[in-house]
Short mmCIF file of C-alpha atoms in Angstrom, two decimals:
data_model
loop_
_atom_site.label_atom_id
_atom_site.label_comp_id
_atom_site.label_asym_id
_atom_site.label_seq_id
_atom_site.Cartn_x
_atom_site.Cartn_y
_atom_site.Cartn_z
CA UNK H 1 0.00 0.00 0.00
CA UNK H 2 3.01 2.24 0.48
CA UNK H 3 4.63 1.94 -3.24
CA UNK H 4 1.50 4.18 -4.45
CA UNK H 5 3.02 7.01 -2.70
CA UNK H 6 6.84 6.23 -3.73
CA UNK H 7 7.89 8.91 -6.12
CA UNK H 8 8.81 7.87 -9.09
CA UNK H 9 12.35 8.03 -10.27
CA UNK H 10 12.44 7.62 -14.45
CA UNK H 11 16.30 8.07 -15.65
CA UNK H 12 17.31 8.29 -19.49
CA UNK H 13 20.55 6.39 -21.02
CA UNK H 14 23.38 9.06 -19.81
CA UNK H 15 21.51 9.18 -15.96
CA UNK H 16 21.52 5.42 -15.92
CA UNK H 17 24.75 5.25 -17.43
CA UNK H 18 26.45 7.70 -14.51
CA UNK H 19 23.70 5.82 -11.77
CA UNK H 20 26.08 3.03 -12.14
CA UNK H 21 28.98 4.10 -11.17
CA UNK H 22 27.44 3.73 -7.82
CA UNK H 23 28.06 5.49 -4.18
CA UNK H 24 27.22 9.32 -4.31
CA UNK H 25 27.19 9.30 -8.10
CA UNK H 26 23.77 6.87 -7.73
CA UNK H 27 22.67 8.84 -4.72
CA UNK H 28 22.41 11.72 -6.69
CA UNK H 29 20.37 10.16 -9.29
CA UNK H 30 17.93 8.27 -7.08
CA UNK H 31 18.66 9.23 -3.60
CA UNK H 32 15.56 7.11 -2.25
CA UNK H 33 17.66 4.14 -3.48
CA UNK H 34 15.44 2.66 -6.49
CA UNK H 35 14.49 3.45 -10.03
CA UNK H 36 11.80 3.44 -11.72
CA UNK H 37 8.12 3.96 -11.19
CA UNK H 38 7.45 1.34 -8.14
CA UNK H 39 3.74 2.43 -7.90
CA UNK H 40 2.91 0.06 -10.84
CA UNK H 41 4.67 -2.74 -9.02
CA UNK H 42 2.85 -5.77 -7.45
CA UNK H 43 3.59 -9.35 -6.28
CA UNK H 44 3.13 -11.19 -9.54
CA UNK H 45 5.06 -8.53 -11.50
CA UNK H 46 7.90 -9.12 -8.80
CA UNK H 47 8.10 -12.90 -9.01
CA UNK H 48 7.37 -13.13 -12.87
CA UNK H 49 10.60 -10.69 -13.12
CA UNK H 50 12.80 -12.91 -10.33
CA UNK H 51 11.69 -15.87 -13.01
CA UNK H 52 12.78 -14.09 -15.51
CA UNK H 53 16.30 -13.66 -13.93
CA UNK H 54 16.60 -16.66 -12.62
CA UNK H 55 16.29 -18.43 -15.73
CA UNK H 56 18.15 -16.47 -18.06
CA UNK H 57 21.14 -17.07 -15.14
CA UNK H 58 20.46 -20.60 -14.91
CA UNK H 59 21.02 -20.68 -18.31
CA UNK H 60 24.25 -18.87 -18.59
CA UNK H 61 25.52 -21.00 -16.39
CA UNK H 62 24.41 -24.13 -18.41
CA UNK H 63 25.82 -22.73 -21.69
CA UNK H 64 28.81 -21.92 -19.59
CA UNK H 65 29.25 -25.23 -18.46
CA UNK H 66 28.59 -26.95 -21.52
CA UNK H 67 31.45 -25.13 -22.79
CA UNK H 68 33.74 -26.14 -20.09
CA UNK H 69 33.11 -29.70 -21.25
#
């Protein structure tokens, strides 16, 4: 119930590209910690995107592997 009040924080290519360099550079950028606009986020959106993740690094490690062989 509390995302709906998070502001938003929507960064273009050369904010996110400076955002990563981390520390006070990031803080800067997003000084709540988070980008994006978390008042469209939910539960199901949030576990289909860990999924997501988790598969695609599952299978870099399985092409990885395979390589190794």
């Amino acid at each position: 119930d509390q995302l709906s009040k998070l502001k938003p924080y929507l960064i273009d290519a050369a904010a996110l590209s400076e955002w990563r360099k981390g520390g006070e550079h990031a803080m800067r950028i997003t000084p709540d910690g988070y980008t994006g606009d978390l008042s469209k986020a939910s539960p199901e959106i949030g576990a289909r995107i860990l999924t997501s993740r988790a598969d695609a690094i599952a299978e870099a490690v399985r092409t990885r592997v395979a390589a190794d062989k």
